[in-house]
Amino acid sequence: MKSWSEVCEKDTCMGLERTMENTTNVILACDESGAKGYANLREQYDGEVGVFAGILISQEIEAKARPEFQKIYNRYKPTTGKLHIADLPPDQQQALRQDVHTAIRRLNLPCFWYAIHVEGFHAWYLKEKELLEHARQEALKADSQQRIRRGSPRDEPRSLHEALFVGLYGHLIAFLEEKHQKEVSIEVRTDQIDTPIVNNFERIARDLLNDDPDLSMVSGYDIVTDLVVKGAIQITATLPSSLDIEIMVRSLKITPIRDGDGYVLAADVLANSLYYLFKNRDQSELYKPLNKPTAIRDHPIADHIEAVFRDWGSGDLIGDGLFRHPKGMRL
């Protein structure tokens, strides 16, 4: 039986063992590039995107992969400060990309990406605000005496950075599920990020696989009884059995790396190259979907980036659906 680190054809499972009795340990080295603000911000140029990219390393190949990527890091590391591809002169940038791409090919590592149009993310934010305000007005009409008073809802725009991570992590889980992994332990290695963002990443990663009812507590003030009243809103989703996910994430550890990590540098290179690809699209491609194989067909290692997904069906319903660029609707 082949391990997933062995060389395999494009249409195979990239070597990942289809059945494993024990927990599979994997590392996802990831980084973002481009926009990562909040949903209340508009695009700064036509078709602006944010992208998160990751490289998956299994336990079988870790001993071989770590020194290879660390050697690449040491080859380009500055005398002081952190190493980012964008800080290097153009000739060294190209050489670094080539080194990272060669290593990914030699080690046969699956790669992932997730991208979102800034303007589409903003447009959905405005739509949500409109829907929530409409619901609030309808609730006021239903309470003819306006007996229950509630404070004005707070405007809390979503983080594009977090939305990108959700998409990337979802693709990782889909990949492992498709390869029939039953139990996994995941370490996410990423560039240094603030602790609150790390905590949010961990929360949204857990929520992604949680199908329990979503319960939200609400409160208001009853002007007749002069009392604070409380209630609850519960949202339950029922999915067909065909969409059941069997995989179980035994542990998830998000490790922000300060500097000097070859894996994170490789993820930085991959994210940067994908962002460059999207930023320099032809006008005819400018507002089209970002999360499908045709969107990255011109990337140098396109055959290693989500080549494992054969049937994309209706495509990405979130990033390319809810968050599609408004001008892309007419394409």
Short mmCIF file of C-alpha atoms in Angstrom, two decimals:
data_model
loop_
_atom_site.label_atom_id
_atom_site.label_comp_id
_atom_site.label_asym_id
_atom_site.label_seq_id
_atom_site.Cartn_x
_atom_site.Cartn_y
_atom_site.Cartn_z
CA MET A 1 0.00 0.00 0.00
CA LYS A 2 1.45 3.40 -0.99
CA SER A 3 1.77 6.26 1.45
CA TRP A 4 0.54 9.61 0.19
CA SER A 5 4.10 10.88 0.00
CA GLU A 6 4.97 8.52 -2.85
CA VAL A 7 4.84 9.65 -6.43
CA CYS A 8 1.45 9.08 -8.04
CA GLU A 9 -0.44 10.00 -11.15
CA LYS A 10 -2.55 13.14 -11.35
CA ASP A 11 -5.83 11.21 -11.21
CA THR A 12 -4.94 9.15 -8.16
CA CYS A 13 -5.37 10.05 -4.50
CA MET A 14 -1.90 11.67 -4.40
CA GLY A 15 -0.69 8.71 -2.34
CA LEU A 16 -2.89 9.21 0.73
CA GLU A 17 -3.70 5.86 2.27
CA ARG A 18 -7.39 5.12 1.99
CA THR A 19 -7.73 3.24 5.26
CA MET A 20 -5.85 3.86 8.49
CA GLU A 21 -6.80 2.41 11.84
CA ASN A 22 -4.91 5.02 13.85
CA THR A 23 -5.15 8.78 13.94
CA THR A 24 -3.49 10.46 10.96
CA ASN A 25 -1.23 13.38 11.89
CA VAL A 26 -0.93 16.18 9.35
CA ILE A 27 0.50 19.68 9.16
CA LEU A 28 -1.18 22.43 7.15
CA ALA A 29 1.29 25.24 6.51
CA CYS A 30 -0.72 28.27 5.40
CA ASP A 31 -0.50 31.99 4.76
CA GLU A 32 -2.62 34.74 3.29
CA SER A 33 -1.98 37.38 0.66
CA GLY A 34 -3.89 40.39 -0.59
CA ALA A 35 -6.87 41.88 1.22
CA LYS A 36 -7.81 40.75 4.73
CA GLY A 37 -9.89 43.59 6.18
CA TYR A 38 -13.53 43.65 7.22
CA ALA A 39 -16.76 43.43 5.25
CA ASN A 40 -17.56 47.14 5.62
CA LEU A 41 -14.60 47.96 3.35
CA ARG A 42 -14.89 48.21 -0.43
CA GLU A 43 -12.33 47.09 -2.99
CA GLN A 44 -9.39 49.41 -3.61
CA TYR A 45 -9.12 48.40 -7.26
CA ASP A 46 -11.32 46.46 -9.68
CA GLY A 47 -11.51 42.80 -8.77
CA GLU A 48 -9.41 43.03 -5.57
CA VAL A 49 -9.19 39.69 -3.75
CA GLY A 50 -7.87 38.12 -0.61
CA VAL A 51 -6.42 34.61 -0.79
CA PHE A 52 -5.40 31.98 1.77
CA ALA A 53 -3.18 29.13 0.63
CA GLY A 54 -1.89 26.01 2.32
CA ILE A 55 0.46 23.05 1.83
CA LEU A 56 -0.34 19.70 3.43
CA ILE A 57 2.44 17.58 4.94
CA SER A 58 1.68 14.10 6.28
CA GLN A 59 3.46 12.37 9.13
CA GLU A 60 5.02 9.86 6.69
CA ILE A 61 7.00 12.54 4.87
CA GLU A 62 7.60 15.08 7.63
CA ALA A 63 11.16 13.97 8.33
CA LYS A 64 12.05 14.49 4.69
CA ALA A 65 10.00 17.63 4.00
CA ARG A 66 11.00 19.74 7.00
CA PRO A 67 14.77 19.86 6.25
CA GLU A 68 14.13 20.43 2.55
CA PHE A 69 11.98 23.51 3.14
CA GLN A 70 14.25 24.70 5.94
CA LYS A 71 17.18 24.53 3.54
CA ILE A 72 15.26 26.80 1.17
CA TYR A 73 14.55 29.24 3.98
CA ASN A 74 18.19 29.37 5.02
CA ARG A 75 19.21 30.00 1.42
CA TYR A 76 17.24 33.27 1.30
CA LYS A 77 17.03 34.40 4.92
CA PRO A 78 17.95 38.04 5.59
CA THR A 79 20.62 39.08 8.07
CA THR A 80 17.91 40.67 10.23
CA GLY A 81 14.12 40.50 10.40
CA LYS A 82 11.61 38.10 8.88
CA LEU A 83 11.76 36.61 5.40
CA HIS A 84 8.82 37.31 3.09
CA ILE A 85 8.95 36.81 -0.65
CA ALA A 86 7.56 40.29 -1.28
CA ASP A 87 10.63 41.82 0.42
CA LEU A 88 13.11 40.18 -1.98
CA PRO A 89 14.35 41.71 -5.26
CA PRO A 90 12.58 40.35 -8.37
CA ASP A 91 15.35 37.94 -9.40
CA GLN A 92 15.44 36.34 -5.95
CA GLN A 93 11.64 36.19 -5.83
CA GLN A 94 11.61 34.15 -9.01
CA ALA A 95 14.37 31.87 -7.77
CA LEU A 96 12.56 31.32 -4.46
CA ARG A 97 9.30 30.48 -6.25
CA GLN A 98 11.12 27.97 -8.42
CA ASP A 99 12.76 26.34 -5.39
CA VAL A 100 9.45 26.03 -3.52
CA HIS A 101 7.56 24.74 -6.56
CA THR A 102 10.29 22.18 -7.22
CA ALA A 103 10.13 20.95 -3.62
CA ILE A 104 6.34 20.65 -3.73
CA ARG A 105 6.59 18.60 -6.91
CA ARG A 106 9.43 16.41 -5.64
CA LEU A 107 7.61 15.66 -2.37
CA ASN A 108 4.25 15.40 -4.15
CA LEU A 109 2.46 17.61 -1.63
CA PRO A 110 -1.23 18.49 -2.01
CA CYS A 111 -1.85 22.26 -1.99
CA PHE A 112 -5.03 24.25 -1.36
CA TRP A 113 -6.31 27.77 -1.78
CA TYR A 114 -9.39 29.84 -1.08
CA ALA A 115 -10.06 33.32 -2.46
CA ILE A 116 -12.80 35.93 -2.06
CA HIS A 117 -13.58 39.12 -3.95
CA VAL A 118 -13.50 42.10 -1.58
CA GLU A 119 -16.42 43.78 -3.33
CA GLY A 120 -18.51 40.62 -3.21
CA PHE A 121 -17.79 40.23 0.51
CA HIS A 122 -18.87 43.85 1.01
CA ALA A 123 -22.03 43.46 -1.09
CA TRP A 124 -23.18 40.47 1.00
CA TYR A 125 -22.51 42.49 4.17
CA LEU A 126 -24.84 45.22 2.89
CA LYS A 127 -27.45 42.62 1.93
CA GLU A 128 -27.33 41.07 5.41
CA LYS A 129 -27.76 44.50 7.02
CA GLU A 130 -30.78 45.16 4.81
CA LEU A 131 -32.36 41.80 5.67
CA LEU A 132 -31.77 42.23 9.41
CA GLU A 133 -33.22 45.73 9.40
CA HIS A 134 -36.28 44.49 7.49
CA ALA A 135 -36.76 41.70 10.05
CA ARG A 136 -36.46 44.22 12.89
CA GLN A 137 -39.06 46.49 11.35
CA GLU A 138 -41.43 43.56 10.84
CA ALA A 139 -40.98 42.55 14.49
CA LEU A 140 -41.86 46.09 15.57
CA LYS A 141 -45.01 45.97 13.47
CA ALA A 142 -46.01 42.64 15.03
CA ASP A 143 -45.63 44.15 18.50
CA SER A 144 -48.46 46.65 18.01
CA GLN A 145 -48.01 48.14 21.47
CA GLN A 146 -44.24 48.10 21.09
CA ARG A 147 -44.18 46.61 24.54
CA ILE A 148 -40.77 44.96 24.30
CA ARG A 149 -37.92 47.38 23.71
CA ARG A 150 -34.57 46.19 22.51
CA GLY A 151 -31.38 48.09 21.87
CA SER A 152 -30.24 48.87 18.36
CA PRO A 153 -28.29 46.00 16.81
CA ARG A 154 -24.53 46.47 16.76
CA ASP A 155 -22.79 46.66 13.42
CA GLU A 156 -20.21 43.86 13.50
CA PRO A 157 -18.78 43.39 9.99
CA ARG A 158 -17.21 39.99 9.36
CA SER A 159 -13.47 39.52 8.99
CA LEU A 160 -12.32 38.61 5.49
CA HIS A 161 -9.24 36.99 7.03
CA GLU A 162 -11.45 34.60 9.01
CA ALA A 163 -13.78 33.91 6.07
CA LEU A 164 -10.76 32.93 3.97
CA PHE A 165 -9.53 30.59 6.70
CA VAL A 166 -12.95 28.91 6.88
CA GLY A 167 -12.82 28.21 3.15
CA LEU A 168 -9.26 26.87 3.27
CA TYR A 169 -9.90 24.67 6.30
CA GLY A 170 -13.11 23.39 4.70
CA HIS A 171 -11.16 22.30 1.62
CA LEU A 172 -8.64 20.52 3.83
CA ILE A 173 -11.40 18.59 5.61
CA ALA A 174 -13.04 17.76 2.27
CA PHE A 175 -9.72 16.41 0.97
CA LEU A 176 -9.17 14.21 4.03
CA GLU A 177 -12.78 13.01 3.92
CA GLU A 178 -12.45 12.15 0.24
CA LYS A 179 -9.38 10.07 1.08
CA HIS A 180 -11.39 8.12 3.69
CA GLN A 181 -9.51 9.37 6.73
CA LYS A 182 -11.53 8.57 9.85
CA GLU A 183 -9.56 10.29 12.61
CA VAL A 184 -7.05 13.11 12.15
CA SER A 185 -4.86 15.36 14.24
CA ILE A 186 -4.15 18.68 12.55
CA GLU A 187 -1.47 21.27 13.24
CA VAL A 188 -2.01 24.54 11.38
CA ARG A 189 1.27 26.45 11.04
CA THR A 190 0.86 30.05 9.98
CA ASP A 191 2.65 33.38 10.11
CA GLN A 192 2.49 35.31 13.38
CA ILE A 193 -1.06 36.51 14.07
CA ASP A 194 -2.74 38.06 17.08
CA THR A 195 -4.07 35.79 19.82
CA PRO A 196 -7.74 36.82 19.32
CA ILE A 197 -7.49 35.79 15.66
CA VAL A 198 -5.93 32.45 16.66
CA ASN A 199 -8.82 31.87 19.06
CA ASN A 200 -11.33 32.76 16.35
CA PHE A 201 -9.65 30.40 13.89
CA GLU A 202 -9.94 27.57 16.42
CA ARG A 203 -13.58 28.38 17.12
CA ILE A 204 -14.67 28.55 13.49
CA ALA A 205 -12.74 25.36 12.70
CA ARG A 206 -14.70 23.55 15.43
CA ASP A 207 -17.99 25.11 14.33
CA LEU A 208 -17.46 23.93 10.76
CA LEU A 209 -17.93 20.28 11.80
CA ASN A 210 -20.50 20.94 14.52
CA ASP A 211 -24.07 20.08 13.47
CA ASP A 212 -25.64 20.82 16.86
CA PRO A 213 -28.45 23.43 16.92
CA ASP A 214 -27.19 27.03 17.05
CA LEU A 215 -28.72 28.68 20.14
CA SER A 216 -28.59 32.46 20.62
CA MET A 217 -29.89 34.22 23.72
CA VAL A 218 -31.71 37.55 23.36
CA SER A 219 -33.05 40.03 25.89
CA GLY A 220 -35.33 43.04 25.96
CA TYR A 221 -37.17 45.40 28.29
CA ASP A 222 -40.88 45.01 28.96
CA ILE A 223 -42.22 48.52 29.49
CA VAL A 224 -45.47 47.21 31.04
CA THR A 225 -43.98 44.97 33.72
CA ASP A 226 -40.82 47.05 34.03
CA LEU A 227 -38.74 43.88 33.78
CA VAL A 228 -35.95 42.55 31.62
CA VAL A 229 -37.20 39.60 29.59
CA LYS A 230 -35.10 36.97 27.92
CA GLY A 231 -35.65 34.59 25.03
CA ALA A 232 -33.76 32.31 22.70
CA ILE A 233 -33.44 31.82 18.97
CA GLN A 234 -32.49 28.33 17.81
CA ILE A 235 -31.42 27.48 14.29
CA THR A 236 -31.29 23.84 13.23
CA ALA A 237 -30.09 22.52 9.89
CA THR A 238 -31.00 19.05 8.66
CA LEU A 239 -28.80 17.65 5.90
CA PRO A 240 -29.37 14.56 3.76
CA SER A 241 -27.38 11.48 4.69
CA SER A 242 -25.38 11.84 1.49
CA LEU A 243 -23.74 14.93 3.01
CA ASP A 244 -22.77 13.27 6.28
CA ILE A 245 -19.11 13.72 7.19
CA GLU A 246 -17.43 10.73 8.80
CA ILE A 247 -14.07 12.28 9.60
CA MET A 248 -13.32 13.14 13.24
CA VAL A 249 -10.77 15.80 14.13
CA ARG A 250 -9.19 14.45 17.33
CA SER A 251 -7.08 17.54 17.88
CA LEU A 252 -6.52 20.90 16.23
CA LYS A 253 -3.55 23.08 17.08
CA ILE A 254 -2.94 26.45 15.47
CA THR A 255 0.72 27.44 15.78
CA PRO A 256 1.68 31.02 14.86
CA ILE A 257 5.35 31.07 13.84
CA ARG A 258 7.44 34.14 14.61
CA ASP A 259 10.13 33.57 11.98
CA GLY A 260 12.57 31.09 10.51
CA ASP A 261 10.11 28.36 9.46
CA GLY A 262 10.55 26.77 6.04
CA TYR A 263 6.97 25.49 5.88
CA VAL A 264 5.47 28.92 6.50
CA LEU A 265 7.82 30.48 3.94
CA ALA A 266 6.62 27.95 1.36
CA ALA A 267 3.00 28.82 2.17
CA ASP A 268 3.88 32.53 1.84
CA VAL A 269 5.33 31.86 -1.61
CA LEU A 270 2.25 29.90 -2.69
CA ALA A 271 -0.21 32.52 -1.41
CA ASN A 272 1.78 35.34 -2.99
CA SER A 273 1.90 33.60 -6.38
CA LEU A 274 -1.85 32.93 -6.34
CA TYR A 275 -2.59 36.53 -5.38
CA TYR A 276 -0.36 37.74 -8.22
CA LEU A 277 -2.22 35.43 -10.59
CA PHE A 278 -5.62 36.78 -9.55
CA LYS A 279 -4.47 40.41 -9.50
CA ASN A 280 -3.17 40.19 -13.06
CA ARG A 281 -6.16 38.47 -14.65
CA ASP A 282 -7.30 39.54 -18.09
CA GLN A 283 -10.28 41.88 -18.18
CA SER A 284 -12.45 39.02 -19.47
CA GLU A 285 -11.60 36.97 -16.34
CA LEU A 286 -11.67 39.80 -13.82
CA TYR A 287 -14.90 39.08 -11.94
CA LYS A 288 -15.28 35.36 -12.55
CA PRO A 289 -15.29 32.64 -9.83
CA LEU A 290 -12.03 32.22 -7.94
CA ASN A 291 -12.41 28.79 -6.34
CA LYS A 292 -12.47 26.38 -9.24
CA PRO A 293 -9.70 24.64 -11.19
CA THR A 294 -10.04 26.91 -14.23
CA ALA A 295 -9.27 29.95 -12.05
CA ILE A 296 -5.71 28.74 -11.40
CA ARG A 297 -5.03 26.85 -14.63
CA ASP A 298 -2.12 29.19 -15.48
CA HIS A 299 -0.34 28.65 -12.16
CA PRO A 300 3.02 26.84 -12.48
CA ILE A 301 1.95 24.02 -10.15
CA ALA A 302 -1.76 24.01 -10.94
CA ASP A 303 -1.72 20.20 -11.07
CA HIS A 304 -0.77 20.09 -7.38
CA ILE A 305 -3.37 22.63 -6.25
CA GLU A 306 -6.63 20.79 -5.52
CA ALA A 307 -6.05 18.36 -8.38
CA VAL A 308 -7.72 15.73 -6.18
CA PHE A 309 -11.20 17.18 -6.69
CA ARG A 310 -12.77 15.79 -9.83
CA ASP A 311 -16.47 16.63 -9.52
CA TRP A 312 -16.97 20.23 -8.49
CA GLY A 313 -20.73 20.06 -9.11
CA SER A 314 -22.22 23.53 -8.79
CA GLY A 315 -18.92 24.91 -7.55
CA ASP A 316 -18.15 26.91 -4.42
CA LEU A 317 -21.47 28.16 -3.03
CA ILE A 318 -19.95 30.57 -0.48
CA GLY A 319 -16.91 32.38 -1.85
CA ASP A 320 -18.09 32.23 -5.47
CA GLY A 321 -21.80 32.21 -4.56
CA LEU A 322 -22.77 34.45 -1.66
CA PHE A 323 -19.61 36.54 -2.03
CA ARG A 324 -19.40 36.67 -5.81
CA HIS A 325 -18.36 39.99 -7.28
CA PRO A 326 -21.44 42.13 -8.14
CA LYS A 327 -20.13 42.67 -11.67
CA GLY A 328 -19.64 38.94 -12.04
CA MET A 329 -23.40 38.37 -11.90
CA ARG A 330 -23.72 39.59 -15.46
CA LEU A 331 -21.08 37.23 -16.82
#
